[in-house]
Short mmCIF file of C-alpha atoms and ligand atoms in Angstrom, two decimals:
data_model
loop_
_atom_site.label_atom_id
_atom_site.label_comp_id
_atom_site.label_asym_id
_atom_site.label_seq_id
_atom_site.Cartn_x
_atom_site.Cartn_y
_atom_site.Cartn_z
CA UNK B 210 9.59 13.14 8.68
CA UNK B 211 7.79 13.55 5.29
CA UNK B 212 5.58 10.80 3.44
CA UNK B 213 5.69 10.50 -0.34
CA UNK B 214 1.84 9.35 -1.83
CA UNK B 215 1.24 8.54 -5.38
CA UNK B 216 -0.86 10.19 -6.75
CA UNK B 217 -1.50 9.49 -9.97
CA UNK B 218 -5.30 7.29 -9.36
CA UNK B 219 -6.93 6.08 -6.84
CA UNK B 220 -7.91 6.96 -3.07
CA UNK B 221 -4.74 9.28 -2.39
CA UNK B 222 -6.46 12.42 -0.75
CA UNK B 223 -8.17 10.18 1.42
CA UNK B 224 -4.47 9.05 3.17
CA UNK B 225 -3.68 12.89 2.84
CA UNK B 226 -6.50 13.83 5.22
CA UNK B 227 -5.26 10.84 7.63
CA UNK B 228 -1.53 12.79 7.61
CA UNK B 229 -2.76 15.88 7.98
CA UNK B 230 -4.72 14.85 11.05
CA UNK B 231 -1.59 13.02 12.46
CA UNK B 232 0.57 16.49 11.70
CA UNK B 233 3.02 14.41 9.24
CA UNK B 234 4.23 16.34 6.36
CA UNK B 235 3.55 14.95 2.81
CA UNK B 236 4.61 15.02 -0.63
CA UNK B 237 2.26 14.12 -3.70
CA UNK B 238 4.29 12.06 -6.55
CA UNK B 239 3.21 12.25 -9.91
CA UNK B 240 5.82 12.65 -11.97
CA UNK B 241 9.62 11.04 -12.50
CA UNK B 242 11.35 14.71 -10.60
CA UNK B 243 9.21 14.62 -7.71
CA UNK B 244 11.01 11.35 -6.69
CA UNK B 245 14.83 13.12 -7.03
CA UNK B 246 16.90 14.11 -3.82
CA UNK B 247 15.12 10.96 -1.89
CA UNK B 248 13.43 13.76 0.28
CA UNK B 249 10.51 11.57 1.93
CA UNK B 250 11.12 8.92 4.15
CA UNK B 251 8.26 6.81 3.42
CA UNK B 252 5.98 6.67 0.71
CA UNK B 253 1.93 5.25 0.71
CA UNK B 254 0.70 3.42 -2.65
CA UNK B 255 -3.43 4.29 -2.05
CA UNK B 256 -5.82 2.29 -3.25
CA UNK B 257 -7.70 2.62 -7.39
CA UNK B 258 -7.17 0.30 -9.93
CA UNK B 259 -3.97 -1.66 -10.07
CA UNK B 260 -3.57 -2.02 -13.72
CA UNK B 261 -4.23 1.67 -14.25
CA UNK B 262 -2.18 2.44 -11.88
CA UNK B 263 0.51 0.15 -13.10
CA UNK B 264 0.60 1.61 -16.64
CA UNK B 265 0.44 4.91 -15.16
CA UNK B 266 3.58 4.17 -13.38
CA UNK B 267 5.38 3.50 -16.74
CA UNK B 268 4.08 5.79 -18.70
CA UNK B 269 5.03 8.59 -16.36
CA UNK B 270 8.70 7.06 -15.85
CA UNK B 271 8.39 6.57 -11.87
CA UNK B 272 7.90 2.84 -12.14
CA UNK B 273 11.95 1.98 -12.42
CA UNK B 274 13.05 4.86 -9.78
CA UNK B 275 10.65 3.79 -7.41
CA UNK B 276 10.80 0.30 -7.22
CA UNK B 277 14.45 0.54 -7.07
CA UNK B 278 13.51 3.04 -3.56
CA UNK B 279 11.85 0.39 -2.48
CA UNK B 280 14.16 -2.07 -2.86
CA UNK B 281 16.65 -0.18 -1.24
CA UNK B 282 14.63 -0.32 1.83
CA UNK B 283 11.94 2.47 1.72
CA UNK B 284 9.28 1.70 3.90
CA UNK B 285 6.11 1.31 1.95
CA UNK B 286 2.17 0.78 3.01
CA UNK B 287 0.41 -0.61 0.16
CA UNK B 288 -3.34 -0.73 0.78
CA UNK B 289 -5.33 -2.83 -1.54
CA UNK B 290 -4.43 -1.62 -5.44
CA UNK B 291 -1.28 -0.64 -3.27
CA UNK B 292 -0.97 -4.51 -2.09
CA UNK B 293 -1.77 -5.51 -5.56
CA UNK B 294 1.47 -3.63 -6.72
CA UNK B 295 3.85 -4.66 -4.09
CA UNK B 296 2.94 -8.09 -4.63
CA UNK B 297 5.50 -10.72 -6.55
CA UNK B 298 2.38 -12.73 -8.23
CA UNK B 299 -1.04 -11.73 -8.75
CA UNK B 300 -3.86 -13.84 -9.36
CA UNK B 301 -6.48 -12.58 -11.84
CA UNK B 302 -4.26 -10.40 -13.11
CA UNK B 303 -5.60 -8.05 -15.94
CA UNK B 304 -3.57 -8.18 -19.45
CA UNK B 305 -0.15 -7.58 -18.92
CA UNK B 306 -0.34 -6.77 -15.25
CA UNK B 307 2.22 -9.06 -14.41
CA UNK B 308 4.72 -6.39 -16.07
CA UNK B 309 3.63 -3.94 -14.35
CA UNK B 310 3.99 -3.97 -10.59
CA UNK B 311 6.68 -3.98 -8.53
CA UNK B 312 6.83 -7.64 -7.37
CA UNK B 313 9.24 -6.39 -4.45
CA UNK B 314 6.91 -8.43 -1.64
CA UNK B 315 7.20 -12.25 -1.38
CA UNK B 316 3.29 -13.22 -1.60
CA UNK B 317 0.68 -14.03 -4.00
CA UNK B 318 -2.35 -11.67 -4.04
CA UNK B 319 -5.60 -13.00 -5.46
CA UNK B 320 -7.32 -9.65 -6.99
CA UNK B 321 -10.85 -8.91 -6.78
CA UNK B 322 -10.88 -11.93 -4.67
CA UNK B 323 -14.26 -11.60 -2.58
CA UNK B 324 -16.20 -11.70 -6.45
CA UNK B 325 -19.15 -9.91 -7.33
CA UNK B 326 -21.97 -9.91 -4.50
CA UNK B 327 -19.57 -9.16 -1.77
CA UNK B 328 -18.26 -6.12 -4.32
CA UNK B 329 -17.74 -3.85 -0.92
CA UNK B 330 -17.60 -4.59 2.86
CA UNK B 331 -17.24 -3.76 5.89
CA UNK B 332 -16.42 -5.26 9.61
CA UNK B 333 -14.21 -4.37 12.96
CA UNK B 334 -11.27 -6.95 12.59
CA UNK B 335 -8.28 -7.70 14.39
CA UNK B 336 -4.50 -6.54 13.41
CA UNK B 337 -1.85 -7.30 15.18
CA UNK B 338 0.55 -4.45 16.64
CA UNK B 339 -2.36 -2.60 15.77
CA UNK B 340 -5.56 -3.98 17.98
CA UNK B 341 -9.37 -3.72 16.74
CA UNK B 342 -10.32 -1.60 14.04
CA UNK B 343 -12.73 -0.70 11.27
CA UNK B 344 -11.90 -2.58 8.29
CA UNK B 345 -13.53 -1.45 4.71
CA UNK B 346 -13.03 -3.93 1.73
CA UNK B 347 -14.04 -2.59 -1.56
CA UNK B 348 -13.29 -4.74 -4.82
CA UNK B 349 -10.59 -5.91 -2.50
CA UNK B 350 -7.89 -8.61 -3.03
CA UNK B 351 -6.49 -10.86 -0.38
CA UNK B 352 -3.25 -12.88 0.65
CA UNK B 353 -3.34 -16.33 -1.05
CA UNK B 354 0.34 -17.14 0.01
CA UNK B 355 2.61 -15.73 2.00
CA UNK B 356 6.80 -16.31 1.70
CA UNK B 357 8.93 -17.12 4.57
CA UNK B 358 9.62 -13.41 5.01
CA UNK B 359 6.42 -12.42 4.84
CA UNK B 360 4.31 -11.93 8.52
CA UNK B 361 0.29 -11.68 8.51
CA UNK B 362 -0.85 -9.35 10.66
CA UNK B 363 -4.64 -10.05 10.29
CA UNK B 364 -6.83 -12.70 9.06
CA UNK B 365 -10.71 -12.16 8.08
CA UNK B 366 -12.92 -15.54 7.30
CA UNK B 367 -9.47 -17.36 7.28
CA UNK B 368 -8.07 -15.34 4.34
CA UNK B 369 -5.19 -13.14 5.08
CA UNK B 370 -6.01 -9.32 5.15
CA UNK B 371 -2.54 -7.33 6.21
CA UNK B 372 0.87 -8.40 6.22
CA UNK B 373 4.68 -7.31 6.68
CA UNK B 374 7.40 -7.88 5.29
CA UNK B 375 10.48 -5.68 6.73
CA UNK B 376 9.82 -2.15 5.41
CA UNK B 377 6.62 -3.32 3.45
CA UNK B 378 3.20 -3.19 4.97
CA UNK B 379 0.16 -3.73 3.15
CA UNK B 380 -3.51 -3.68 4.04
CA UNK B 381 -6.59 -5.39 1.76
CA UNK B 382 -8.86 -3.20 3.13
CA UNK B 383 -9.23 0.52 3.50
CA UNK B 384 -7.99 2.33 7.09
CA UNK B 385 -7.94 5.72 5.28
CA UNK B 386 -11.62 5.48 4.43
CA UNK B 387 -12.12 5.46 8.28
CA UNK B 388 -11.93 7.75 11.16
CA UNK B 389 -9.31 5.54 13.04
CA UNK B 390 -5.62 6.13 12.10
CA UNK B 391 -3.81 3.32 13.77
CA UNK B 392 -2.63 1.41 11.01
CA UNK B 393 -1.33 4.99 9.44
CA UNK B 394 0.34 5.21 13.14
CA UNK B 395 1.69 1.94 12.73
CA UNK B 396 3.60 2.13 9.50
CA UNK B 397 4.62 5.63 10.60
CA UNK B 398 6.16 4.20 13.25
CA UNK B 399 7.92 1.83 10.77
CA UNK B 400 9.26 5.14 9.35
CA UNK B 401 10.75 6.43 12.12
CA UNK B 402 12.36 2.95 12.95
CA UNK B 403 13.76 3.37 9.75
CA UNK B 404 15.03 6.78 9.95
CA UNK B 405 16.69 6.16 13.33
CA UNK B 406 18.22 3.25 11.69
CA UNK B 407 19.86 5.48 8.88
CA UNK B 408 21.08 7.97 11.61
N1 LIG M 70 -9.89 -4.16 -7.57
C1 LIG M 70 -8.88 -3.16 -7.60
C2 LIG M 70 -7.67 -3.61 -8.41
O1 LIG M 70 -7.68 -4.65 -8.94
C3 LIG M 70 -8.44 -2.77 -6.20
C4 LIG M 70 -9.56 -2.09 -5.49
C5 LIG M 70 -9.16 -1.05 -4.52
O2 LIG M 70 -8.01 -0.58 -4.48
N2 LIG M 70 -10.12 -0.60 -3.76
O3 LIG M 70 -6.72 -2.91 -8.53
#
């Protein structure tokens, strides 16, 4: 099994250390080539800024190549500016933001949604499939609505924190800024559903 992470902003090294500690095999993206041949079977959007990341995406030529991955089924875990691109509406979206993200993941995500005091945060929460973990929110967005499709998997104050839909996981807060690498276990798992499914 090998994980793609994109790499062009944002907290990527941080979900490299959680693979590395797990023993999975990885695979930076940064440019258009280093998504040929399909050679990763699951890929990790970190978290940064969305809208740099989202023009980033174009101006490097991986946005079209990998949203069509993901729509072919590549499972995908999204945390926060990750979330913020998966998602098919954003709310607060910055300039033409709305252009750029992949909209593949029926919900609405209200960005920098816990405004300015509450900036960063932290708390143990529950996830389901998952259990009790360390949860880190930092500028972070959360679930407004959720489609049909779409399962939460964890709620915080009543506003939804995590959420699945088929190959697409996302997180609003941070597991890769923590020592526990459950959720990482979980969506690996996904992967190797996935890949047995292909087989
Ligand atoms: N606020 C950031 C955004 O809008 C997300 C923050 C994060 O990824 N930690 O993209």
């Amino acid at each position: 099994m090998k994980i793609g992470i994109l790499a062009v902003q944002g907290a990527f090294a941080e979900h490299e250390r959680c693979l590395e500690k797990l023993g999975i095999t990885f695979m930076e993206i940064r440019k258009a080539e280093d998504l040929q041949n399909h050679s990763f079977d699951g890929l990790i959007l970190p978290g940064g800024e969305s809208t740099v990341m989202g023009k980033l995406l174009h101006d490097l030529e991986l946005f079209e190549p990998m949203k069509a991955m993901i729509k072919n089924g590549l499972p995908v875990f999204g945390t926060c500016a990750g979330l913020l691109l998966l998602a098919k509406s954003i709310e607060n979206a910055e300039g033409n933001q709305e252009d750029s993200h992949f909209a593949c993941m029926d919900m609405v995500a209200k960005r920098n949604a816990y405004g300015r005091q509450l900036g960063s945060f932290s708390l143990i929460g529950e996830m389901e499939g998952v259990g009790k973990i360390p949860m880190v929110f930092i500028r972070a967005p959360y679930i407004a609505a959720l489609g049909k499709g779409v399962t939460p998997l964890a709620e915080v104050e009543g506003k939804i924190v995590a959420a699945r839909e088929g190959n697409l996981l996302v997180t609003a807060f941070h597991p890769e800024l923590t020592e526990n690498l459950a959720v990482h276990k979980y969506f690996l798992q996904m992967v190797e559903n996935r890949r047995e499914s292909l087989h």
